[in-house]
Structure formats: C-alpha cells, structure tokens
mmCIF file of C-alpha atoms in Angstrom:
data_model
loop_
_atom_site.group_PDB
_atom_site.id
_atom_site.type_symbol
_atom_site.label_atom_id
_atom_site.label_comp_id
_atom_site.label_asym_id
_atom_site.label_seq_id
_atom_site.Cartn_x
_atom_site.Cartn_y
_atom_site.Cartn_z
ATOM 1 C CA GLU A 1 0.415 -7.138 14.936
ATOM 2 C CA ILE A 2 4.069 -6.571 15.789
ATOM 3 C CA VAL A 3 4.754 -2.888 16.459
ATOM 4 C CA MET A 4 8.195 -1.519 15.531
ATOM 5 C CA THR A 5 9.389 1.537 17.413
ATOM 6 C CA GLN A 6 12.436 3.521 16.261
ATOM 7 C CA SER A 7 14.422 6.085 18.215
ATOM 8 C CA PRO A 8 15.329 8.826 17.997
ATOM 9 C CA ALA A 9 13.008 10.375 15.444
ATOM 10 C CA THR A 10 15.790 12.659 14.330
ATOM 11 C CA LEU A 11 19.512 12.267 14.764
ATOM 12 C CA SER A 12 21.896 15.201 14.159
ATOM 13 C CA VAL A 13 25.368 14.042 13.203
ATOM 14 C CA SER A 14 28.464 15.638 11.692
ATOM 15 C CA PRO A 15 30.216 14.030 8.744
ATOM 16 C CA GLY A 16 32.841 11.567 9.903
ATOM 17 C CA GLU A 17 30.993 10.784 13.144
ATOM 18 C CA ARG A 18 29.203 7.577 14.060
ATOM 19 C CA ALA A 19 25.399 7.330 13.953
ATOM 20 C CA THR A 20 23.575 4.816 16.088
ATOM 21 C CA LEU A 21 19.878 4.161 15.358
ATOM 22 C CA SER A 22 17.633 1.974 17.503
ATOM 23 C CA CYS A 23 14.669 -0.199 16.670
ATOM 24 C CA ARG A 24 12.502 -2.089 19.097
ATOM 25 C CA ALA A 25 9.930 -4.788 18.330
ATOM 26 C CA SER A 26 6.848 -5.382 20.529
ATOM 27 C CA GLN A 27 7.665 -9.061 20.574
ATOM 28 C CA THR A 28 10.539 -11.356 19.715
ATOM 29 C CA ILE A 29 11.235 -11.466 15.991
ATOM 30 C CA SER A 30 14.136 -13.937 15.816
ATOM 31 C CA THR A 31 16.597 -12.726 13.158
ATOM 32 C CA ASN A 32 13.893 -11.401 10.832
ATOM 33 C CA LEU A 33 14.768 -7.743 10.733
ATOM 34 C CA ALA A 34 15.690 -5.508 7.823
ATOM 35 C CA TRP A 35 16.832 -1.913 7.480
ATOM 36 C CA TYR A 36 16.092 0.455 4.599
ATOM 37 C CA GLN A 37 17.409 3.817 3.544
ATOM 38 C CA GLN A 38 15.212 6.438 1.881
ATOM 39 C CA LYS A 39 16.190 9.656 0.164
ATOM 40 C CA PRO A 40 13.694 12.123 -1.320
ATOM 41 C CA GLY A 41 12.777 11.252 -4.886
ATOM 42 C CA GLN A 42 14.591 7.960 -4.822
ATOM 43 C CA ALA A 43 13.576 4.379 -4.407
ATOM 44 C CA PRO A 44 14.059 2.941 -0.920
ATOM 45 C CA ARG A 45 17.197 0.847 -0.640
ATOM 46 C CA LEU A 46 17.667 -2.398 1.308
ATOM 47 C CA LEU A 47 20.695 -2.011 3.570
ATOM 48 C CA ILE A 48 20.599 -4.892 5.982
ATOM 49 C CA TYR A 49 18.610 -8.116 6.438
ATOM 50 C CA GLY A 50 18.769 -10.937 8.922
ATOM 51 C CA ILE A 51 19.744 -8.299 11.550
ATOM 52 C CA SER A 52 23.322 -7.971 10.356
ATOM 53 C CA ILE A 53 23.757 -9.148 6.744
ATOM 54 C CA ARG A 54 24.603 -6.318 4.421
ATOM 55 C CA ALA A 55 22.729 -6.315 1.133
ATOM 56 C CA THR A 56 24.587 -6.255 -2.178
ATOM 57 C CA ASP A 57 26.856 -3.250 -2.687
ATOM 58 C CA ILE A 58 26.208 -1.805 0.777
ATOM 59 C CA PRO A 59 29.358 -0.262 2.209
ATOM 60 C CA ALA A 60 30.986 -1.859 5.263
ATOM 61 C CA ARG A 61 30.423 1.316 7.312
ATOM 62 C CA PHE A 62 26.799 0.161 7.671
ATOM 63 C CA SER A 63 26.342 -2.547 10.299
ATOM 64 C CA GLY A 64 23.417 -4.112 12.102
ATOM 65 C CA SER A 65 23.248 -5.805 15.478
ATOM 66 C CA GLY A 66 20.877 -6.866 18.184
ATOM 67 C CA SER A 67 18.653 -9.737 19.169
ATOM 68 C CA GLY A 68 15.213 -10.574 20.466
ATOM 69 C CA THR A 69 13.399 -7.253 20.451
ATOM 70 C CA GLU A 70 16.217 -4.680 20.463
ATOM 71 C CA PHE A 71 18.183 -3.847 17.321
ATOM 72 C CA THR A 72 20.699 -1.253 16.201
ATOM 73 C CA LEU A 73 21.879 0.146 12.878
ATOM 74 C CA THR A 74 25.312 1.745 13.136
ATOM 75 C CA ILE A 75 26.787 3.978 10.480
ATOM 76 C CA ASP A 76 30.512 4.504 10.985
ATOM 77 C CA SER A 77 32.248 7.614 9.708
ATOM 78 C CA LEU A 78 29.113 9.195 8.228
ATOM 79 C CA GLN A 79 29.406 10.329 4.636
ATOM 80 C CA SER A 80 27.450 13.139 2.988
ATOM 81 C CA GLU A 81 25.385 10.640 1.036
ATOM 82 C CA ASP A 82 24.261 8.920 4.255
ATOM 83 C CA PHE A 83 21.963 11.739 5.362
ATOM 84 C CA ALA A 84 18.595 10.109 4.825
ATOM 85 C CA LEU A 85 15.621 8.448 6.476
ATOM 86 C CA TYR A 86 16.203 4.969 7.864
ATOM 87 C CA SER A 87 13.456 2.459 8.600
ATOM 88 C CA CYS A 88 13.490 -0.976 10.222
ATOM 89 C CA GLN A 89 11.081 -3.740 9.234
ATOM 90 C CA GLN A 90 10.137 -7.054 10.795
ATOM 91 C CA TYR A 91 9.334 -10.037 8.624
ATOM 92 C CA ASN A 92 9.017 -12.623 11.341
ATOM 93 C CA LYS A 93 5.272 -12.684 11.686
ATOM 94 C CA GLY A 94 2.577 -11.402 9.425
ATOM 95 C CA PRO A 95 0.704 -10.168 7.692
ATOM 96 C CA PRO A 96 1.019 -7.390 8.375
ATOM 97 C CA TRP A 97 4.758 -6.979 7.736
ATOM 98 C CA THR A 98 5.481 -3.883 9.826
ATOM 99 C CA PHE A 99 7.899 -1.014 9.700
ATOM 100 C CA GLY A 100 9.142 1.487 12.229
ATOM 101 C CA GLN A 101 8.230 5.132 11.760
ATOM 102 C CA GLY A 102 11.774 5.963 10.725
ATOM 103 C CA THR A 103 14.802 7.902 11.980
ATOM 104 C CA LYS A 104 15.948 10.883 9.981
ATOM 105 C CA VAL A 105 19.721 11.348 10.046
ATOM 106 C CA GLU A 106 20.401 15.024 9.433
ATOM 107 C CA PHE A 107 23.461 17.217 9.139
ATOM 108 C CA LYS A 108 24.519 18.712 12.445
ATOM 109 C CA GLU B 1 19.785 -3.958 -13.849
ATOM 110 C CA VAL B 2 16.604 -4.439 -11.892
ATOM 111 C CA GLN B 3 14.059 -1.706 -12.551
ATOM 112 C CA LEU B 4 10.592 -1.140 -11.160
ATOM 113 C CA VAL B 5 8.515 1.768 -12.492
ATOM 114 C CA GLU B 6 5.146 2.613 -10.966
ATOM 115 C CA SER B 7 2.414 4.516 -12.774
ATOM 116 C CA GLY B 8 -1.264 5.346 -12.454
ATOM 117 C CA GLY B 9 -1.268 7.678 -9.459
ATOM 118 C CA GLY B 10 -3.076 10.957 -9.393
ATOM 119 C CA LEU B 11 -5.728 13.099 -7.730
ATOM 120 C CA VAL B 12 -9.016 11.302 -7.154
ATOM 121 C CA GLN B 13 -12.166 12.074 -5.165
ATOM 122 C CA PRO B 14 -13.150 9.990 -2.155
ATOM 123 C CA GLY B 15 -15.133 6.929 -3.151
ATOM 124 C CA ARG B 16 -13.632 6.727 -6.615
ATOM 125 C CA SER B 17 -11.229 4.151 -8.026
ATOM 126 C CA LEU B 18 -7.681 4.114 -9.349
ATOM 127 C CA ARG B 19 -5.480 1.400 -10.829
ATOM 128 C CA LEU B 20 -1.766 1.386 -10.184
ATOM 129 C CA SER B 21 0.719 -0.497 -12.338
ATOM 130 C CA CYS B 22 4.334 -1.478 -11.923
ATOM 131 C CA ALA B 23 6.440 -2.261 -14.944
ATOM 132 C CA THR B 24 9.523 -4.344 -14.175
ATOM 133 C CA SER B 25 12.670 -5.477 -15.969
ATOM 134 C CA GLY B 26 16.078 -6.912 -15.206
ATOM 135 C CA PHE B 27 14.939 -10.066 -13.384
ATOM 136 C CA THR B 28 12.717 -13.105 -13.967
ATOM 137 C CA PHE B 29 9.480 -11.518 -12.751
ATOM 138 C CA GLY B 30 7.582 -14.783 -12.667
ATOM 139 C CA ASP B 31 9.895 -16.236 -10.075
ATOM 140 C CA TYR B 32 9.312 -13.623 -7.359
ATOM 141 C CA ALA B 33 6.602 -12.489 -4.990
ATOM 142 C CA MET B 34 5.805 -8.823 -5.338
ATOM 143 C CA HIS B 35 4.495 -6.276 -2.934
ATOM 144 C CA TRP B 36 2.920 -2.839 -2.597
ATOM 145 C CA VAL B 37 4.098 -0.565 0.218
ATOM 146 C CA ARG B 38 2.838 2.937 0.829
ATOM 147 C CA GLN B 39 3.988 6.021 2.728
ATOM 148 C CA ALA B 40 1.550 8.710 3.765
ATOM 149 C CA PRO B 41 2.941 12.266 4.011
ATOM 150 C CA GLY B 42 5.114 12.571 7.047
ATOM 151 C CA LYS B 43 4.516 8.952 8.065
ATOM 152 C CA GLY B 44 6.417 5.688 8.043
ATOM 153 C CA LEU B 45 6.276 2.925 5.488
ATOM 154 C CA GLU B 46 3.138 0.729 5.558
ATOM 155 C CA TRP B 47 2.901 -2.656 3.857
ATOM 156 C CA VAL B 48 -0.291 -2.782 1.725
ATOM 157 C CA SER B 49 -0.406 -6.078 -0.195
ATOM 158 C CA SER B 50 1.558 -9.065 -1.427
ATOM 159 C CA ILE B 51 1.173 -11.593 -4.200
ATOM 160 C CA ASN B 52 3.276 -14.728 -4.643
ATOM 161 C CA TRP B 53 4.840 -15.833 -7.921
ATOM 162 C CA ASN B 54 1.770 -17.707 -9.269
ATOM 163 C CA SER B 55 -0.941 -15.523 -7.642
ATOM 164 C CA ALA B 56 -2.004 -18.421 -5.419
ATOM 165 C CA ASN B 57 -1.149 -16.585 -2.219
ATOM 166 C CA ILE B 58 -2.418 -13.010 -1.740
ATOM 167 C CA ASP B 59 -2.491 -10.898 1.376
ATOM 168 C CA TYR B 60 -3.824 -7.453 2.286
ATOM 169 C CA ALA B 61 -3.435 -5.047 5.155
ATOM 170 C CA ASP B 62 -6.638 -4.759 7.167
ATOM 171 C CA SER B 63 -6.832 -1.071 6.189
ATOM 172 C CA VAL B 64 -7.342 -1.920 2.471
ATOM 173 C CA LYS B 65 -8.922 -5.377 2.633
ATOM 174 C CA GLY B 66 -12.123 -5.569 0.606
ATOM 175 C CA ARG B 67 -11.266 -2.322 -1.260
ATOM 176 C CA PHE B 68 -7.933 -3.063 -2.976
ATOM 177 C CA SER B 69 -7.062 -5.921 -5.288
ATOM 178 C CA ILE B 70 -3.534 -6.957 -6.237
ATOM 179 C CA SER B 71 -2.794 -8.854 -9.459
ATOM 180 C CA ARG B 72 0.109 -9.677 -11.702
ATOM 181 C CA ASP B 73 0.786 -10.509 -15.357
ATOM 182 C CA ASN B 74 3.853 -12.744 -15.538
ATOM 183 C CA ALA B 75 3.842 -12.619 -19.357
ATOM 184 C CA LYS B 76 4.186 -8.829 -19.229
ATOM 185 C CA SER B 77 6.337 -8.659 -16.062
ATOM 186 C CA SER B 78 3.840 -6.291 -14.514
ATOM 187 C CA LEU B 79 2.157 -5.816 -11.181
ATOM 188 C CA HIS B 80 -1.152 -4.027 -10.524
ATOM 189 C CA LEU B 81 -3.154 -2.616 -7.661
ATOM 190 C CA GLN B 82 -6.823 -1.903 -8.197
ATOM 191 C CA MET B 83 -7.958 0.564 -5.579
ATOM 192 C CA ASN B 84 -11.687 1.065 -5.073
ATOM 193 C CA SER B 85 -13.689 3.082 -2.620
ATOM 194 C CA LEU B 86 -10.728 5.335 -1.950
ATOM 195 C CA ARG B 87 -10.558 7.282 1.249
ATOM 196 C CA THR B 88 -8.618 10.385 2.217
ATOM 197 C CA GLU B 89 -6.442 8.181 4.444
ATOM 198 C CA ASP B 90 -5.282 6.311 1.343
ATOM 199 C CA THR B 91 -3.338 9.397 0.287
ATOM 200 C CA ALA B 92 0.269 8.264 0.004
ATOM 201 C CA LEU B 93 3.221 7.513 -2.188
ATOM 202 C CA TYR B 94 2.725 3.923 -3.392
ATOM 203 C CA TYR B 95 5.807 1.794 -3.969
ATOM 204 C CA CYS B 96 6.115 -1.457 -5.838
ATOM 205 C CA ALA B 97 8.705 -3.768 -4.299
ATOM 206 C CA LYS B 98 10.324 -7.081 -5.184
ATOM 207 C CA ASP B 99 10.633 -9.888 -2.651
ATOM 208 C CA PHE B 100 14.158 -10.904 -1.761
ATOM 209 C CA SER B 101 13.454 -14.566 -2.323
ATOM 210 C CA GLY B 102 12.613 -16.244 -5.584
ATOM 211 C CA TRP B 103 11.033 -19.518 -6.605
ATOM 212 C CA PRO B 104 11.200 -22.259 -5.390
ATOM 213 C CA SER B 105 11.638 -20.584 -1.993
ATOM 214 C CA GLU B 106 8.665 -19.131 -0.259
ATOM 215 C CA SER B 107 8.344 -15.377 0.046
ATOM 216 C CA PHE B 108 10.611 -13.751 2.621
ATOM 217 C CA TYR B 109 8.531 -10.560 2.912
ATOM 218 C CA TYR B 110 11.421 -8.199 2.829
ATOM 219 C CA PHE B 111 12.206 -6.190 -0.222
ATOM 220 C CA ASP B 112 15.466 -5.899 -2.122
ATOM 221 C CA PHE B 113 14.350 -3.600 -4.931
ATOM 222 C CA TRP B 114 11.812 -0.819 -4.985
ATOM 223 C CA GLY B 115 10.447 1.605 -7.473
ATOM 224 C CA GLN B 116 10.411 5.366 -6.953
ATOM 225 C CA GLY B 117 6.698 5.377 -6.253
ATOM 226 C CA THR B 118 3.550 6.917 -7.644
ATOM 227 C CA LEU B 119 1.609 9.492 -5.664
ATOM 228 C CA VAL B 120 -2.057 8.962 -4.917
ATOM 229 C CA THR B 121 -4.005 11.894 -3.534
ATOM 230 C CA VAL B 122 -7.531 11.351 -2.390
ATOM 231 C CA SER B 123 -9.312 14.629 -1.897
ATOM 232 C CA SER B 124 -12.554 16.340 -2.717
#
C-alpha cells in the first residue's frame, strides 16, 4: 500500500497570502496525484489531477507541482472561500487508492 | 449538472447491517465507474470500494472485504453499498463518488464529483 503523508496538519494563513501544502508518497507514483478541497457540509471538490492539471472551473490561483514522491499544492493570494481541508490522493497503484490525512488551511 | 445524493445512513448497533444508496443525475451513469469513500470523525479520506461501468470489476479495501458489497443499477442510475457485520470502526461519513474517466476508457480511480455524504454511526 502506498502511504500518503501531508504536511503541515494545519496551516494558518492571512487572506491575500500564499499557502503552500506538501504531500509525500511512500513510493514513486508517476504523475498520478490528485488534490481535493473539503468544506464542512459540502461535497469534496476535485481541484487538481495529474499533479498539475486544474479541474474544470478551478481558479488559476490553485496550482500543483512536484514529481516522483514529493508534491505541492500552492494557493496564491488566498481568498476567504479557500479556507478548507485539502487532501492529496494517489491513483498510481491500487487498490487501495490512498489519501493523505489532510491539511487544514485556517484563518490566521 | 452532475448530482450525487447519498442516503441510508443512520445509527446501528455493532454486528447489524445497513444499505447505503446513491442517486445520481446529470451524466450517463452507465458509462462510469463509481466509488465509495469514507471519512471517520477527525480522520482523512479512506477509499472503500469501486465498481466499473458494467459491474465486471469490483474492488474493496481490506478493512471491509467480506463484509461490504457494492452494486449498481444502471437503469436507475443508482449505486449501493450493502454493509454487513458493522463494527464501531466503520463509523464515518460515507461519500459516493464518480470516476473521472468514462467508457470506453478504464477507470482512473480519481473522483471528479462527490455527494455530500451520509453518516453511519455504529454504536451500542
């Protein structure tokens, strides 16, 4: 099983600032990495797939990068609606298809 | 507009059964693999089970294998999860999710649309 580890667990950011979230895989996962956003009471939302491809209607301030086992989600100029839980997921090898434990982006 | 609406959650005693359903609309359900993903309180997302478009390919997480059964009704655009021998550790919000890729492509195993979830609580 591929283990996904996210850091930090919580990130305190002020509106307008940049947020940088990390995700590490326990083995190489090629380009098969996705990021999701979760808000309480709402359906999770696909943000990024293929490491860096934004899903439909995702604003350009969200970007993904990385390779091999180390990946990053960057949110430029954080907006109020961006405060949420963010999870990475590998779909390179499975089952199981595994997620990180999440990074909560909170208001500083 | 793609919509996925889960139902069937509730409070159940350990050892009992529960059947979750996911009603879908806004896309050609029969063309897509579908998945169940859960999230225990304070924990990360956990993939539970997948079923491909024609039910020929089904997978389960080891934690639920032999106890849970996924099925689909393409005529009714619905997905189901039969959960037997429930344990306290099955307590979670259960999400129905649509695979990114549709027929004739194979499943991609990442999820472009999700429901809001249905809460399952297993407790005596």
